[in-house]
XYZ file of C-alpha atoms in Angstrom:
456
model
C 96.355 173.902 104.446
C 97.834 171.151 103.029
C 95.589 168.204 102.910
C 97.558 165.054 103.000
C 97.552 162.492 99.306
C 95.648 159.258 100.462
C 97.456 156.854 97.269
C 93.905 154.881 96.391
C 93.160 152.695 93.805
C 89.343 152.242 92.030
C 88.764 148.487 90.409
C 86.264 147.437 88.087
C 86.656 143.048 88.948
C 84.975 141.216 87.446
C 81.955 139.254 88.298
C 81.201 141.776 90.924
C 78.931 145.483 90.447
C 79.936 147.474 93.220
C 83.254 148.948 92.011
C 86.344 148.783 94.726
C 88.344 151.233 96.814
C 91.507 150.503 98.056
C 92.769 153.675 99.743
C 95.970 153.452 101.858
C 94.891 155.140 105.513
C 95.567 153.392 107.897
C 98.037 155.080 109.539
C 98.731 153.018 112.809
C 98.884 148.996 110.524
C 102.789 146.862 108.972
C 102.893 144.073 106.372
C 105.368 142.858 109.348
C 102.741 142.334 112.112
C 104.718 138.931 112.387
C 108.105 140.473 113.385
C 107.771 140.443 116.750
C 108.963 136.491 117.141
C 112.645 138.544 115.866
C 112.377 140.157 118.037
C 112.254 137.835 121.125
C 114.390 134.852 119.248
C 117.241 137.977 119.064
C 116.510 138.601 123.352
C 117.179 134.639 123.218
C 120.649 135.136 122.159
C 121.541 138.289 123.034
C 122.604 138.725 119.830
C 122.463 142.739 118.159
C 123.320 143.419 122.211
C 127.088 141.135 121.643
C 127.085 142.721 118.576
C 126.714 146.602 119.859
C 128.791 146.407 122.286
C 131.645 145.358 119.659
C 132.107 148.594 117.603
C 132.893 151.665 118.793
C 131.311 154.709 118.183
C 133.299 157.263 117.008
C 130.531 160.035 116.608
C 130.384 162.744 117.997
C 128.152 161.908 121.114
C 126.102 164.959 121.358
C 125.035 164.561 117.346
C 124.042 161.744 118.204
C 120.434 161.045 117.106
C 120.099 157.121 116.797
C 122.202 154.591 119.141
C 125.017 151.537 117.400
C 122.269 149.509 118.434
C 119.659 150.662 117.357
C 121.265 151.246 113.479
C 122.531 148.213 114.037
C 118.973 146.275 114.924
C 117.293 147.870 111.823
C 120.158 146.357 109.169
C 119.835 143.186 110.874
C 115.860 142.794 111.164
C 115.612 145.004 107.947
C 117.145 142.108 105.542
C 115.695 139.824 107.978
C 111.928 141.331 107.304
C 113.250 141.053 103.432
C 114.428 144.941 103.374
C 117.866 144.164 101.509
C 119.002 147.832 101.057
C 119.128 151.198 103.045
C 117.242 153.053 100.507
C 114.668 150.303 102.354
C 114.725 153.255 104.690
C 112.828 156.183 103.413
C 109.924 153.693 102.910
C 109.791 151.617 107.410
C 111.074 155.133 109.013
C 107.763 155.409 110.264
C 106.249 151.803 110.429
C 105.167 150.438 114.126
C 106.395 146.540 113.384
C 110.107 148.489 113.101
C 110.332 151.511 115.415
C 108.435 148.147 118.437
C 111.198 145.665 117.334
C 114.124 148.975 117.905
C 112.246 148.989 121.268
C 111.035 152.622 120.614
C 107.403 154.034 120.931
C 105.438 152.295 118.191
C 103.203 155.072 117.105
C 105.086 158.160 119.058
C 108.487 157.089 119.005
C 110.954 158.752 117.314
C 111.434 158.101 113.255
C 113.965 155.521 112.531
C 117.861 155.285 110.858
C 117.832 157.511 106.871
C 119.966 155.258 104.616
C 122.534 158.462 104.232
C 122.578 157.605 108.712
C 122.465 154.091 108.015
C 125.448 154.086 105.387
C 127.978 156.551 107.000
C 127.210 153.280 109.484
C 128.262 150.441 108.066
C 131.411 152.851 106.000
C 132.772 153.663 109.716
C 133.654 150.584 110.557
C 136.720 149.492 110.987
C 138.819 146.356 111.087
C 139.848 145.997 114.085
C 135.256 146.085 114.780
C 134.975 143.498 111.968
C 136.575 141.304 113.678
C 135.143 141.373 117.839
C 131.684 141.902 115.732
C 132.576 138.280 114.245
C 134.057 136.983 116.828
C 130.866 138.051 119.034
C 128.318 136.042 116.634
C 130.651 133.786 116.880
C 130.490 133.660 120.560
C 126.570 134.154 121.114
C 125.432 131.033 118.824
C 128.628 128.589 120.343
C 126.984 130.279 124.093
C 123.498 129.904 122.791
C 123.819 126.176 121.891
C 125.591 125.401 124.755
C 122.528 126.498 126.793
C 120.732 124.173 125.284
C 123.245 121.416 125.070
C 125.056 121.378 128.545
C 127.410 118.041 128.331
C 125.338 116.222 125.318
C 127.616 117.006 122.725
C 130.260 114.355 122.078
C 130.548 114.859 118.184
C 130.573 117.960 116.174
C 130.739 118.920 112.654
C 132.086 122.053 111.445
C 131.221 122.085 107.834
C 133.432 124.738 105.107
C 132.717 125.657 101.746
C 132.466 129.012 99.643
C 130.807 130.501 96.786
C 131.132 133.221 94.343
C 129.659 136.780 94.920
C 129.418 138.085 91.508
C 129.601 142.329 92.113
C 128.525 144.964 89.449
C 130.789 147.845 90.751
C 134.028 149.525 91.034
C 133.693 147.710 95.115
C 137.428 147.073 96.145
C 139.341 143.726 95.920
C 136.306 143.018 93.480
C 138.468 140.126 91.143
C 137.442 138.300 88.218
C 137.444 134.735 88.719
C 138.257 132.005 84.827
C 136.022 129.154 86.704
C 133.161 131.193 87.664
C 133.038 133.551 84.835
C 131.946 136.657 86.563
C 134.109 139.747 89.371
C 133.138 138.719 92.214
C 134.107 137.573 95.484
C 134.433 133.862 97.461
C 133.118 134.479 100.804
C 133.749 131.889 103.271
C 130.774 130.092 105.321
C 131.221 127.811 108.968
C 128.895 125.984 110.291
C 129.046 123.559 112.547
C 126.193 120.479 113.822
C 126.050 118.973 117.193
C 125.316 115.390 117.346
C 123.818 113.517 114.478
C 121.308 117.165 115.104
C 119.342 117.698 111.077
C 120.535 121.774 111.291
C 123.936 123.292 109.673
C 124.164 126.392 112.579
C 126.356 128.595 110.607
C 128.666 130.467 112.736
C 131.585 132.475 111.252
C 131.716 134.568 107.967
C 133.994 135.618 105.768
C 134.452 137.783 102.441
C 137.283 137.322 100.573
C 139.208 139.110 97.339
C 137.603 137.304 94.059
C 140.403 135.835 93.678
C 143.393 133.132 95.449
C 143.491 130.214 96.789
C 140.292 128.210 98.299
C 141.654 127.545 101.672
C 142.824 131.221 102.354
C 141.605 132.589 105.351
C 140.485 128.606 106.473
C 142.779 128.509 109.301
C 142.964 131.347 110.725
C 139.560 130.646 110.785
C 139.924 127.558 112.163
C 142.524 128.070 114.843
C 139.679 129.845 116.535
C 136.623 128.136 115.884
C 138.970 124.922 117.956
C 140.026 127.031 120.917
C 136.151 127.962 121.435
C 134.449 124.857 120.128
C 137.016 122.679 122.817
C 137.039 125.612 126.229
C 132.179 125.141 125.469
C 132.211 122.124 124.919
C 135.663 120.180 126.292
C 134.315 115.907 125.870
C 133.118 116.656 122.312
C 135.024 116.170 119.366
C 135.302 118.558 116.042
C 135.124 116.442 113.079
C 135.931 118.545 109.610
C 134.560 118.216 106.146
C 135.098 120.356 103.103
C 135.131 119.759 99.577
C 138.210 118.871 97.141
C 138.624 122.476 96.438
C 140.055 122.865 100.770
C 142.332 119.535 100.202
C 145.838 121.240 100.470
C 149.125 119.773 102.426
C 148.982 123.077 104.866
C 146.232 122.651 105.149
C 146.403 118.634 106.083
C 149.057 119.560 108.254
C 146.906 122.516 110.256
C 143.894 118.853 110.977
C 146.566 116.354 111.937
C 148.752 119.123 114.635
C 145.249 120.221 116.069
C 144.613 116.577 116.280
C 140.260 116.876 114.786
C 138.999 114.219 113.210
C 138.355 115.396 108.874
C 137.040 113.850 105.679
C 137.864 115.945 102.841
C 137.241 116.322 98.719
C 139.806 114.925 96.830
C 140.726 116.432 93.296
C 141.535 112.946 91.127
C 144.592 112.341 89.216
C 146.172 110.067 87.141
C 148.325 107.609 89.524
C 145.199 107.783 91.853
C 142.526 107.198 88.593
C 145.288 104.402 88.343
C 143.859 103.085 91.183
C 140.509 103.133 90.931
C 140.250 101.490 87.758
C 141.238 98.663 89.109
C 137.662 98.305 91.457
C 135.213 99.686 88.295
C 136.519 96.798 86.024
C 133.729 94.685 87.282
C 131.155 98.378 88.271
C 131.287 98.020 84.194
C 130.577 94.495 83.694
C 128.463 94.578 86.481
C 126.684 98.026 84.430
C 126.599 96.132 81.458
C 124.478 93.156 82.349
C 122.272 95.050 84.560
C 121.596 98.657 82.312
C 121.906 100.177 86.320
C 124.438 102.314 87.855
C 127.207 100.632 89.794
C 129.055 101.222 92.673
C 131.716 100.368 95.018
C 133.908 101.833 97.709
C 137.851 100.936 98.389
C 140.559 102.377 99.972
C 144.538 103.457 98.936
C 147.061 105.089 101.245
C 148.420 107.681 99.284
C 150.432 110.673 98.886
C 150.403 114.187 96.866
C 153.937 116.243 95.364
C 153.578 118.252 98.616
C 152.545 115.785 101.573
C 154.996 115.376 104.967
C 153.685 111.954 104.688
C 151.062 108.767 103.050
C 147.116 109.510 103.394
C 144.289 107.900 103.967
C 141.901 107.929 100.263
C 138.671 106.388 100.483
C 137.850 105.689 97.037
C 135.086 105.435 95.368
C 134.163 103.441 91.751
C 130.837 104.814 90.265
C 129.693 104.023 86.309
C 126.375 105.898 86.130
C 124.088 104.494 83.370
C 120.912 106.875 82.306
C 118.198 105.719 79.996
C 119.669 106.515 76.126
C 123.019 107.177 77.265
C 126.168 105.884 77.475
C 128.203 105.006 80.526
C 130.033 107.180 82.070
C 132.817 106.287 85.041
C 131.489 109.013 88.246
C 135.496 107.935 90.398
C 135.339 110.086 93.240
C 138.115 110.634 96.490
C 138.455 111.192 99.694
C 141.029 112.087 101.850
C 140.713 111.789 105.865
C 141.951 109.902 109.235
C 138.586 108.341 110.160
C 139.000 104.684 110.937
C 135.294 103.469 109.525
C 134.139 101.463 106.955
C 135.390 103.572 103.562
C 131.283 103.119 102.257
C 130.542 104.103 105.512
C 132.921 107.186 105.610
C 131.032 108.240 102.185
C 127.628 108.179 101.890
C 127.196 108.490 106.143
C 130.071 110.963 107.828
C 130.771 112.998 104.102
C 127.749 112.917 101.642
C 126.237 115.117 104.603
C 128.589 117.985 104.158
C 126.111 118.140 100.771
C 122.772 120.093 102.734
C 125.953 123.103 102.723
C 124.724 124.171 99.243
C 120.878 124.968 100.737
C 122.715 127.328 104.062
C 124.575 128.794 100.574
C 120.915 129.185 98.955
C 119.862 130.994 102.125
C 121.833 133.476 102.534
C 121.699 135.080 99.265
C 117.682 133.893 98.568
C 116.757 134.581 102.079
C 118.711 137.716 103.860
C 121.036 138.793 100.764
C 124.257 137.544 101.312
C 125.650 138.796 97.338
C 124.584 141.966 98.774
C 127.652 143.528 99.209
C 127.634 146.624 96.728
C 129.571 149.926 99.097
C 133.204 150.647 97.513
C 134.423 150.243 100.601
C 135.679 145.647 100.503
C 135.374 146.943 105.615
C 131.483 147.481 104.322
C 131.395 144.954 102.595
C 132.295 142.059 105.313
C 130.035 143.908 107.345
C 126.712 143.112 105.129
C 127.832 139.888 105.284
C 127.617 139.756 108.814
C 124.810 141.021 109.210
C 123.483 138.845 106.428
C 124.951 136.065 108.961
C 123.349 138.148 111.693
C 118.864 137.822 110.109
C 120.680 134.247 109.304
C 120.656 133.434 112.833
C 118.128 134.507 113.827
C 115.957 132.797 111.398
C 117.839 129.341 112.110
C 116.320 129.947 115.950
C 112.312 130.247 114.756
C 113.760 126.751 112.746
C 114.987 124.444 116.025
C 111.715 126.002 117.590
C 109.623 124.990 115.065
C 110.605 121.418 114.331
C 107.299 120.132 115.521
C 105.345 123.116 114.032
C 103.684 123.065 110.791
C 106.205 125.125 109.501
C 109.230 123.035 110.750
C 110.983 122.510 107.354
C 110.417 125.396 106.187
C 113.066 128.061 104.955
C 113.998 130.989 105.070
C 111.937 132.084 102.545
C 108.631 130.573 103.802
C 109.126 131.293 107.645
C 108.926 135.167 106.838
C 105.941 134.559 103.664
C 103.920 132.282 106.132
C 104.893 134.200 109.988
C 106.478 137.666 109.241
C 104.339 138.959 106.923
C 101.057 139.832 108.284
C 98.941 142.280 108.553
C 98.573 144.300 111.252
C 96.607 147.180 113.856
C 99.017 148.942 116.362
C 97.039 150.199 118.689
C 98.352 151.980 121.877
C 97.287 152.564 125.698
C 98.709 153.909 128.982
C 99.331 150.008 129.989
C 99.640 148.041 127.042
C 100.684 147.963 123.430
C 97.693 145.803 120.958
C 99.117 144.464 118.102
C 95.521 143.967 116.145
C 96.222 140.623 113.317
C 94.097 139.375 111.167
C 91.786 136.908 112.693
C 91.862 134.133 109.552
C 95.119 134.106 109.657
C 95.778 130.335 108.875
C 99.704 129.312 110.384
C 98.309 131.282 112.927
C 98.792 127.784 115.446
C 102.186 128.106 114.665
C 103.006 132.001 115.501
C 101.217 131.368 118.441
C 103.102 127.976 119.534
C 106.244 129.984 118.812
C 106.132 132.811 119.856
C 105.531 131.707 124.267
C 108.361 128.922 123.672
C 110.359 131.795 122.631
C 108.911 134.195 125.528
C 109.617 131.714 128.023
C 113.095 131.408 127.178
C-alpha cells in the first residue's frame, strides 16, 4: 500500500546545536485562519448571494457538482486572500478554511472547484449576466451605506478615473495605446464618498478596449448611478469629479442636463494660457524675490469650440521653485458649476480627487484588478467585477477597523495582519473550533472586527 509523501526539510541553523526538522504534515490546518472576517463582511452586505442570483446557470442540473454561488465565492474569497489565478485552486481544494468560507464542512466537506471548472465558469458568463452583475454590485454597496447612514447624507461625491491594464497575449479588444506605450485595456472605475467621510467606496467598474475616448461608457454609467443615488438618497446633492481627460462637450452637457454639481480638470490651450499669464506675472516676481513656490487662484468665463455656452473656469497660476533648478510655470485649469471661491474649489473640493490613485493602486496590487488574461473580453470583465467585489469586502473591513490599530491600513496590510494567520481546525458534533496562535500580534484588532461584524 502506498504511503502519503510528507514534505519536510532538515535545517542546520547557526547558533542552534540541534537540527531543525520542518514537516508539512498537519492536514487540518490553514494559513488563512483570519479569512473568516471576509465571510462576516460578506454576510453583512449579502454581496456574493446577490451577485450569484444574477447569473443564469446554463449547465445540466444532473451534472452540477459545484453551485454557481460556490464558484463565485471561491473566486472572490480567493482574490481577497491573495490567490489571483484559477490555477491556485489545485492547492486550495482541500483547505479547511476555504471550505468553511463556502459553508462546507471544513474537514469532511467536498473539495472546492478545480481550475478547469473555474475557467469554464468564467467563460460561460454572457453580456446580460455581466450587466446584471454590475448593477447588483452597485446596489449591494449603496444599500449597505443607505442602511448605515439613513437620512444623514447631504452630499455624495462621485469620482471617476481610468488606468491602463497591460495585456500580454491575444485578448479580445486589447489594443495598442500610444499614450501608455503598450497593448492594454482601459478600465473605468467609479467611487462614491458620503458627506466628508475619508473613504472613497468603489461602486462600479467597466472594462474598455485599449484605445478610444476617455469618456467612453461614462455617460451610461453615470446615468444609472444617478438614478440609484437619487432613489436611495433623495436629499443628497450629487457632485462629479474627474481629471482633464473627461472634460468633453457631450459629458459637460449631460452633467448640466442632469442638474448635478461638477468639477473637472481641463487641458490648457493658447487662449487659457494667455489668460493665466496675467495672474502668473505677479507670482513670477514673488518667486524671484522669495525663491519659493508662489501660487495664485483666479477665474474666467470660457467656451471651447464645441461647447454650447460659456462655463466657469478656475485657473491656478503657479511658479515652481526647486533648489538648484530654474523656475517653472505650472498652470492648471478646472471647469465647474460650483459657486465657491476659486481657492476653495481647487484646494478643498477638487484636490481630494487625487486619492483615486490610491484606490487604483489597491485594486491592482491588492486584488489583482489587472489579471485580465482570458482570451474573451466578457470573461475579463467578469474577472474585473470579481476583483471589485473582493475590494468591497476589504472596504467594509476598513470602515469597521477605523478605530483600531489597523484603521489606516490598505488592502495588502489588512491581508497580512488579519487574514494570513496559521490555524488548526477542530470539529466536533456541536461546534467548529479554530485554534489560532496565542501570540498573534493583531489579536485585539481581529477580535474587535469579528465582534463588530457578527453583531450586525
